[in-house]
Tab-separated table of C-alpha atoms in Angstrom:
chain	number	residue	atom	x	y	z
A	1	UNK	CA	0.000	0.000	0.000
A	2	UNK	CA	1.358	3.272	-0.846
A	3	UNK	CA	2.514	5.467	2.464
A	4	UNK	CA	3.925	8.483	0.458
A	5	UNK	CA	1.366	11.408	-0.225
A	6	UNK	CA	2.449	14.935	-2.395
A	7	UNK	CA	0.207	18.070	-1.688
A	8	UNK	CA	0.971	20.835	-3.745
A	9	UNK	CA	0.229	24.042	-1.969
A	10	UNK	CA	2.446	26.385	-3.182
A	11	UNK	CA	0.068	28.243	-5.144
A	12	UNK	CA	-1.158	32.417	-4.683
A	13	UNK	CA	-5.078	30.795	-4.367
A	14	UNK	CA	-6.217	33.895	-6.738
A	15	UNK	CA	-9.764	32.646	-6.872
A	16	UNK	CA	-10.106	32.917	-3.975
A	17	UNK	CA	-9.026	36.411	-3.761
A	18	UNK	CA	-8.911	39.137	-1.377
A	19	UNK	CA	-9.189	36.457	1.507
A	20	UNK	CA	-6.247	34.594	0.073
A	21	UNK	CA	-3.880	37.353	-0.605
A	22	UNK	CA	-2.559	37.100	3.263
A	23	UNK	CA	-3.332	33.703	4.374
A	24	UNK	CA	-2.818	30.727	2.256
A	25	UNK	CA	-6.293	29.611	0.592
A	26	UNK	CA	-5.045	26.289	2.263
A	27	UNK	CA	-5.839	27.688	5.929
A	28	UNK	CA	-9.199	29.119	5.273
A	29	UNK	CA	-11.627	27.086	7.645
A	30	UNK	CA	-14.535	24.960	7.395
A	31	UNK	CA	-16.613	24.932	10.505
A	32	UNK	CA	-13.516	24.671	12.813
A	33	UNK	CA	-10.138	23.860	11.281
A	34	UNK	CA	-8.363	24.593	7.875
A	35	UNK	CA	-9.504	23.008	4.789
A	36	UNK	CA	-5.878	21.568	4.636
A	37	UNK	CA	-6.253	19.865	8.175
A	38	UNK	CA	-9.342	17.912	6.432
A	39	UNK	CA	-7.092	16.744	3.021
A	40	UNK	CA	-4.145	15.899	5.536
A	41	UNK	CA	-6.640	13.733	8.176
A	42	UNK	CA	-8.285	12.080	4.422
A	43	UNK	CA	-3.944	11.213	4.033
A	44	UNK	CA	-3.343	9.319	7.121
A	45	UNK	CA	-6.681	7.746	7.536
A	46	UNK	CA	-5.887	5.914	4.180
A	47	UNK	CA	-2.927	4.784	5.669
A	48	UNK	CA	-0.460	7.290	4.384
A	49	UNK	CA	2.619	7.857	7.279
A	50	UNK	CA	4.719	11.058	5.498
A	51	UNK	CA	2.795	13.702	3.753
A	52	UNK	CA	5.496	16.683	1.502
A	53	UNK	CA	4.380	19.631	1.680
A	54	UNK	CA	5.062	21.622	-1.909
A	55	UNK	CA	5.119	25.004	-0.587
A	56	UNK	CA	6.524	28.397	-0.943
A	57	UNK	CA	8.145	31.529	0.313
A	58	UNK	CA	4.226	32.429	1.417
A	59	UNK	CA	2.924	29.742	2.824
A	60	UNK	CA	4.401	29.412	6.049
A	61	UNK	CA	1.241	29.514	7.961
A	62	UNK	CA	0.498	26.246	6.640
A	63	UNK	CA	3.928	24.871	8.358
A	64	UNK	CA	3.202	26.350	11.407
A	65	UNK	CA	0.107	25.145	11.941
A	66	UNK	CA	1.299	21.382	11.792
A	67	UNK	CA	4.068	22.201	13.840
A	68	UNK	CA	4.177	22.586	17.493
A	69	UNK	CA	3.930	25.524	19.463
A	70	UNK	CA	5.258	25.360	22.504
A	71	UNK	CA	4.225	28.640	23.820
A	72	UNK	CA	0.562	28.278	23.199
A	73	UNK	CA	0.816	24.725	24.431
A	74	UNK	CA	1.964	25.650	27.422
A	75	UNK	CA	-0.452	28.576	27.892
A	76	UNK	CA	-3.099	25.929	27.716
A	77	UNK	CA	-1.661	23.658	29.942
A	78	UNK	CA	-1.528	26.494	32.672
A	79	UNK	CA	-4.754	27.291	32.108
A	80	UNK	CA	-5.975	24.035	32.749
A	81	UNK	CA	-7.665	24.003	29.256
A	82	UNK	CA	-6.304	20.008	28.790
A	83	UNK	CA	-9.000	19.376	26.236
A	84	UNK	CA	-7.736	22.159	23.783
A	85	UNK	CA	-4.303	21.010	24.647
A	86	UNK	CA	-5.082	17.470	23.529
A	87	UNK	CA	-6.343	18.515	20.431
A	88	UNK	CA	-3.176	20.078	19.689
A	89	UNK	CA	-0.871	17.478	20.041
A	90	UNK	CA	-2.960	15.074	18.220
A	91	UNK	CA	-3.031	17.298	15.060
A	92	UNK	CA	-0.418	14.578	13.776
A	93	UNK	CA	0.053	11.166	15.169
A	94	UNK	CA	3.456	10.133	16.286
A	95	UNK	CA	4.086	7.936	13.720
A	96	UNK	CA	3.079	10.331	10.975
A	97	UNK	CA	5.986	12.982	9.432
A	98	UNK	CA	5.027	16.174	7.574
A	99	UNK	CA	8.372	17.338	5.504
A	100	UNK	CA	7.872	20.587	3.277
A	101	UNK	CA	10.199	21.538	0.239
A	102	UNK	CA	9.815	24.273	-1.199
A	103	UNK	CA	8.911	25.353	-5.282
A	104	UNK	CA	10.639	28.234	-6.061
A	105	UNK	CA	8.718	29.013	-9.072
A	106	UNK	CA	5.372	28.861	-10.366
A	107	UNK	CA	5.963	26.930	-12.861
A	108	UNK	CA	2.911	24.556	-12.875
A	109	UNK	CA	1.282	21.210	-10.699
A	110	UNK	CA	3.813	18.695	-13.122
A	111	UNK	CA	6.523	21.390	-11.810
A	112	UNK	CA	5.466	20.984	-8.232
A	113	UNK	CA	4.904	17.405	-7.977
A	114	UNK	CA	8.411	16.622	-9.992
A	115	UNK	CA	9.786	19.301	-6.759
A	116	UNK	CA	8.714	16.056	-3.886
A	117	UNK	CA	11.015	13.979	-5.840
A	118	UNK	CA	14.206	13.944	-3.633
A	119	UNK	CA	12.016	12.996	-0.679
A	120	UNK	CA	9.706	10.291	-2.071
A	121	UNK	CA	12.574	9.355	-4.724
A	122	UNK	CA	12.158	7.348	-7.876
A	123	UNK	CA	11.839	3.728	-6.836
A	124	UNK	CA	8.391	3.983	-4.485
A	125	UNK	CA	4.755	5.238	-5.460
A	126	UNK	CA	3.014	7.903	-4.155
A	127	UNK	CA	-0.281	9.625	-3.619
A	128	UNK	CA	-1.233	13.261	-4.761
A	129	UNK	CA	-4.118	14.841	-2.910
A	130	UNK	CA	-4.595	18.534	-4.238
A	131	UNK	CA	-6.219	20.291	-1.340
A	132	UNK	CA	-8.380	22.356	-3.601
A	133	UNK	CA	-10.597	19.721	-3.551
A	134	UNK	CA	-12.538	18.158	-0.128
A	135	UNK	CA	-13.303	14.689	-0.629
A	136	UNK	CA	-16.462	13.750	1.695
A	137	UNK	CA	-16.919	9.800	2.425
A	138	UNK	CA	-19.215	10.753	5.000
A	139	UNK	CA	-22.336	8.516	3.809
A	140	UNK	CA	-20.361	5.802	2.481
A	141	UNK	CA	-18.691	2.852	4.036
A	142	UNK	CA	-15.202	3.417	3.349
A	143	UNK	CA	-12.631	5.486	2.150
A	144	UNK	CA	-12.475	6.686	-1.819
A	145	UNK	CA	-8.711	7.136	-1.413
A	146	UNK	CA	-8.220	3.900	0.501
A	147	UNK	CA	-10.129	2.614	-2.607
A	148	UNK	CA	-8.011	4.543	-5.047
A	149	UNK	CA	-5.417	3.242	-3.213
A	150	UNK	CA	-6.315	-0.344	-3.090
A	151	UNK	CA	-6.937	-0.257	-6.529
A	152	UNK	CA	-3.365	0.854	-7.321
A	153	UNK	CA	-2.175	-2.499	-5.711
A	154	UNK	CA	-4.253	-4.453	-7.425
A	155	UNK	CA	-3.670	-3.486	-10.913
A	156	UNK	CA	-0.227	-1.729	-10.878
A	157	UNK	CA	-1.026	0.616	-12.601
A	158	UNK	CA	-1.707	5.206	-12.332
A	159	UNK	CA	-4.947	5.651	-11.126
A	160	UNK	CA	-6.839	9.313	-11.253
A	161	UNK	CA	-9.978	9.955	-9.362
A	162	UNK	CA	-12.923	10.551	-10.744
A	163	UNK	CA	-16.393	11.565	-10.262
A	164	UNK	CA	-19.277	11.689	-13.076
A	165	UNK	CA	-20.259	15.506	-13.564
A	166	UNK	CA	-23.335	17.025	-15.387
A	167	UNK	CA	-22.221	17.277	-18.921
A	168	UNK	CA	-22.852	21.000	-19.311
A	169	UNK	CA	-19.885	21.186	-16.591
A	170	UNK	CA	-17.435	19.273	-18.654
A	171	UNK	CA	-16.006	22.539	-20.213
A	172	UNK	CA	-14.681	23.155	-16.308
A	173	UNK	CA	-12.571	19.984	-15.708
A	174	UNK	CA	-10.349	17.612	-16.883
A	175	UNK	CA	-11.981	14.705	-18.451
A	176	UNK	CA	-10.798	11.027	-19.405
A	177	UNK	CA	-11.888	8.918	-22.142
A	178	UNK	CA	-11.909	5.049	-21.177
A	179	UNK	CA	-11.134	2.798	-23.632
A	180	UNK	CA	-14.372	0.707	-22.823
A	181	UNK	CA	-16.999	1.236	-21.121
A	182	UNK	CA	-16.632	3.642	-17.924
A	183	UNK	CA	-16.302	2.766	-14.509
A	184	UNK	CA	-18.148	1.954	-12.031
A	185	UNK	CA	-18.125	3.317	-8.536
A	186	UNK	CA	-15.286	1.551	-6.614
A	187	UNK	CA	-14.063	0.684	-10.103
A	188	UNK	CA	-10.968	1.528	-12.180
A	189	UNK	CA	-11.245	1.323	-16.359
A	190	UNK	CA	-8.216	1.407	-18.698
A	191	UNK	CA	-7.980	4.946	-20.472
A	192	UNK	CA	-7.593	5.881	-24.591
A	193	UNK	CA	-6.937	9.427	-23.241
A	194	UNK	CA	-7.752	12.924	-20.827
A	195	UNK	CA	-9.030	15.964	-22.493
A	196	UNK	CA	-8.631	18.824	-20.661
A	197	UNK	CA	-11.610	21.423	-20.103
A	198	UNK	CA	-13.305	19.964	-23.758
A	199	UNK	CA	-16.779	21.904	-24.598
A	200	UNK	CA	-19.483	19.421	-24.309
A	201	UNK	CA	-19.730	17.935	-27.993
A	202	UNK	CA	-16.094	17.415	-28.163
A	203	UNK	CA	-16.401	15.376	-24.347
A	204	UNK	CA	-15.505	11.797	-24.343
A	205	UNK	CA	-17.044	11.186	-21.441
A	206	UNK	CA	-18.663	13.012	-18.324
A	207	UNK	CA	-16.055	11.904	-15.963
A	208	UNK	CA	-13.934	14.623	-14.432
A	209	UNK	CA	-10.713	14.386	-12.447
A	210	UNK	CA	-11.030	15.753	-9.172
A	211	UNK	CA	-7.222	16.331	-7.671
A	212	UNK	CA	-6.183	12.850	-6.034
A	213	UNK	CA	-3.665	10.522	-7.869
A	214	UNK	CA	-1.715	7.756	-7.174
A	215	UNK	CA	1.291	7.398	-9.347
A	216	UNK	CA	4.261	5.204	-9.601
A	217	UNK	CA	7.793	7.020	-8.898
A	218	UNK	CA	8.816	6.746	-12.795
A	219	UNK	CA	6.650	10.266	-13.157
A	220	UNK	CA	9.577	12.162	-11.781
A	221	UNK	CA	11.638	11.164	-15.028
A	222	UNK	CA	8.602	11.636	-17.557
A	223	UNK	CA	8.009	15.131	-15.396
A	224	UNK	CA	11.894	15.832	-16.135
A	225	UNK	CA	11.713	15.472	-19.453
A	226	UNK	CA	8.036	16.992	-20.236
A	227	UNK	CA	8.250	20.551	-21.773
A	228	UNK	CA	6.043	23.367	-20.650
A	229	UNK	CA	2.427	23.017	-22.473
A	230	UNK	CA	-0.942	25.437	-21.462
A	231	UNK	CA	0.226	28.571	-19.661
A	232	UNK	CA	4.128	27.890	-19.870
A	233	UNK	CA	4.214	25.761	-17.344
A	234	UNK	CA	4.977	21.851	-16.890
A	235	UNK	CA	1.314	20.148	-16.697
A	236	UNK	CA	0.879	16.974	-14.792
A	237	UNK	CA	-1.765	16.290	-17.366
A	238	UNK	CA	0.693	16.011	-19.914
A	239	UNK	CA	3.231	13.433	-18.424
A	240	UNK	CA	0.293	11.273	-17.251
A	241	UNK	CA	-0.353	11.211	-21.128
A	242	UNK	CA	2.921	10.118	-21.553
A	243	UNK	CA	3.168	7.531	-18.691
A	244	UNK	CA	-0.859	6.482	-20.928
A	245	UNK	CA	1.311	5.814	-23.543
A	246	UNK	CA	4.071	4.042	-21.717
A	247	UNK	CA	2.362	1.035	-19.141
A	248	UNK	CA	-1.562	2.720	-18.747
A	249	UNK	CA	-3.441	4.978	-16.461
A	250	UNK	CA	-6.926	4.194	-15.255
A	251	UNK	CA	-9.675	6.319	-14.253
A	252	UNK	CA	-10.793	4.856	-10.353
A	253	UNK	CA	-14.762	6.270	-9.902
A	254	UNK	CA	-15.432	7.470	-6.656
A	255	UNK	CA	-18.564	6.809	-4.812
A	256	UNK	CA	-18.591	10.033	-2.359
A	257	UNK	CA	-18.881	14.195	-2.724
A	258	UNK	CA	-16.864	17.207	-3.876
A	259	UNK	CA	-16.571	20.040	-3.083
A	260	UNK	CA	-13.913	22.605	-4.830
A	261	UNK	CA	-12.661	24.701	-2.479
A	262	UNK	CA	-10.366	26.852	-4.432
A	263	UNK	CA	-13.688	29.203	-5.025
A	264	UNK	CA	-15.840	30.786	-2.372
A	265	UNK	CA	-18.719	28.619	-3.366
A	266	UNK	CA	-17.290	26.074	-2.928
A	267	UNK	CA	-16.049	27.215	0.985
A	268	UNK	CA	-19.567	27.740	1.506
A	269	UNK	CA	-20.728	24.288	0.143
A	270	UNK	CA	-18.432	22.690	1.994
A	271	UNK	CA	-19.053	24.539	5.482
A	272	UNK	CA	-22.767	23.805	4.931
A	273	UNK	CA	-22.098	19.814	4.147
A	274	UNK	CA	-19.348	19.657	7.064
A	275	UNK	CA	-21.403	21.864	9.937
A	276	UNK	CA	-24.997	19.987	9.426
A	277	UNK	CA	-23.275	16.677	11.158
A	278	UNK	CA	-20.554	18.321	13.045
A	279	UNK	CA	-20.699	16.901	16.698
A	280	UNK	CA	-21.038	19.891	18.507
A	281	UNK	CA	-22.148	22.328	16.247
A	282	UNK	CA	-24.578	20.298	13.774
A	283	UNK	CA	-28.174	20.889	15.922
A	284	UNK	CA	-27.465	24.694	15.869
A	285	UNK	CA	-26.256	24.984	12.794
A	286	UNK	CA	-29.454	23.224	11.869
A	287	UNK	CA	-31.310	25.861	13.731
A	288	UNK	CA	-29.666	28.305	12.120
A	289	UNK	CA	-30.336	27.313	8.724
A	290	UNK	CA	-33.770	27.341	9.056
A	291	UNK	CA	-34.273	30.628	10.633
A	292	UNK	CA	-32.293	32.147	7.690
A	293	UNK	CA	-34.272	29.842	5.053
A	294	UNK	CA	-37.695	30.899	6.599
A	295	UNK	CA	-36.722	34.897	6.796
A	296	UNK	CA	-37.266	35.146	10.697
């Protein structure tokens, strides 16, 4: 089972702008911690055990945060607040690390994936979770990533995450064309090819990407050697082509929710999906929502 994981965070979060243009996108909250707390708990539930950080000159809050702080700790402690204090220092279990590298440059997602490769290295595969994207299991029985996961050691083979959207949203993803027929949830299909953001006549299929990968470590080389494409910059989409063309990629359907968090609506989405259930806020928050809904 893979226990390597990539999230790429280095990037300025301009959708989500002016609340990103001091704090990292990454450490906006839902309900009660960052959204980057929920893609790193997703991580280690599915088994993962050291999670690199892509990050950059900017994005220090998110280091901090998943570090310790002794002074606050201790604050706690003297304040008898041991529940808060517990919380802390079980952000992270022990046997979990958290190592951040930096990416220099903006120079795409191929650009900041190929930047974990002296700490994951070439000979071991490796999860990437983008943290864009909040992946909610909540009504199912297990885990889409563990499944993602599981299906990586089955078959041996890339395996991209996706989730069947309504066709008039094709034009806002990446989608993949199986070679057959598509997958079903909990399922992975061979691919013929990805297409990215195609209009919806030109669509293969209505299945989009949604930002979690699990990839063998021969990426690094095809990322090495893949010149800049859309934007000037090194796409991951591009080298997962090539690694297509080299030993297959397959398209593993999820069975759970989305919710894109790299745009305000999607914040909001999310907040309303995570608060209705959360354990001490959820009744409230139910309250709440239907005051507003009725006018009162």
């Amino acid at each position: 089972m893979i226990r390597k994981a990539v999230l790429p965070v280095a990037g300025f979060g301009t959708r989500c702008l002016p609340a990103s243009k001091a704090i990292p996108k990454e450490m906006i909250t839902i309900v009660d911690r960052p959204v980057i707390q929920y893609v790193v708990e997703e991580a280690i539930a599915a088994g993962i055990r050291e999670i690199v950080l892509v990050t950059s000159s900017h994005k220090s809050a998110i280091e901090n945060h998943f570090d310790t702080n002794a002074e606050l700790e201790d604050s706690l402690e003297a304040k008898g607040k041991h529940e808060l204090l517990a919380m802390l220092r079980n952000l992270v279990p022990d046997d979990v690390s958290i190592i951040s590298i930096r990416q220099g440059k903006p120079l795409g997602l191929g650009h900041a994936v190929l930047c974990a490769r002296p700490i994951i290295g070439d000979g071991e595969p490796f999860a990437v979770l983008l943290p864009d994207v909040l992946v909610d299991n909540s009504a199912n029985q297990t885990s889409d990533l563990v499944g993602m996961l599981t299906a990586f050691d089955k078959h041996k083979t890339a395996q991209l995450m996706v989730e069947a959207v309504d066709w008039e949203n094709v034009v806002k993803y990446g989608i993949v064309a199986p070679s057959g027929e598509a997958p079903a949830p909990e399922e992975s299909a061979e691919l013929s090819g990805m297409v990215e953001k195609p209009t919806r006549e030109a669509a293969p299929s209505n299945l989009a990407v949604i930002g979690r990968y699990a990839l063998p470590g021969s990426i690094f080389s095809i990322l090495e050697s893949t010149a800049p494409g859309a934007g000037g910059e090194i796409q991951l989409t591009d080298a997962l082509e090539t690694l297509r063309e080299q030993s297959g990629v397959q398209a593993y359907c999820m069975q759970g929710a989305t919710y894109d968090c790299g745009h305000p609506l999607g914040y909001l989405e999310a907040t309303l999906a995570f608060a209705r259930r959360h354990s001490e806020f959820g009744e409230a928050f139910q309250a709440l929502l239907s005051r507003y809904y009725q006018g009162v």
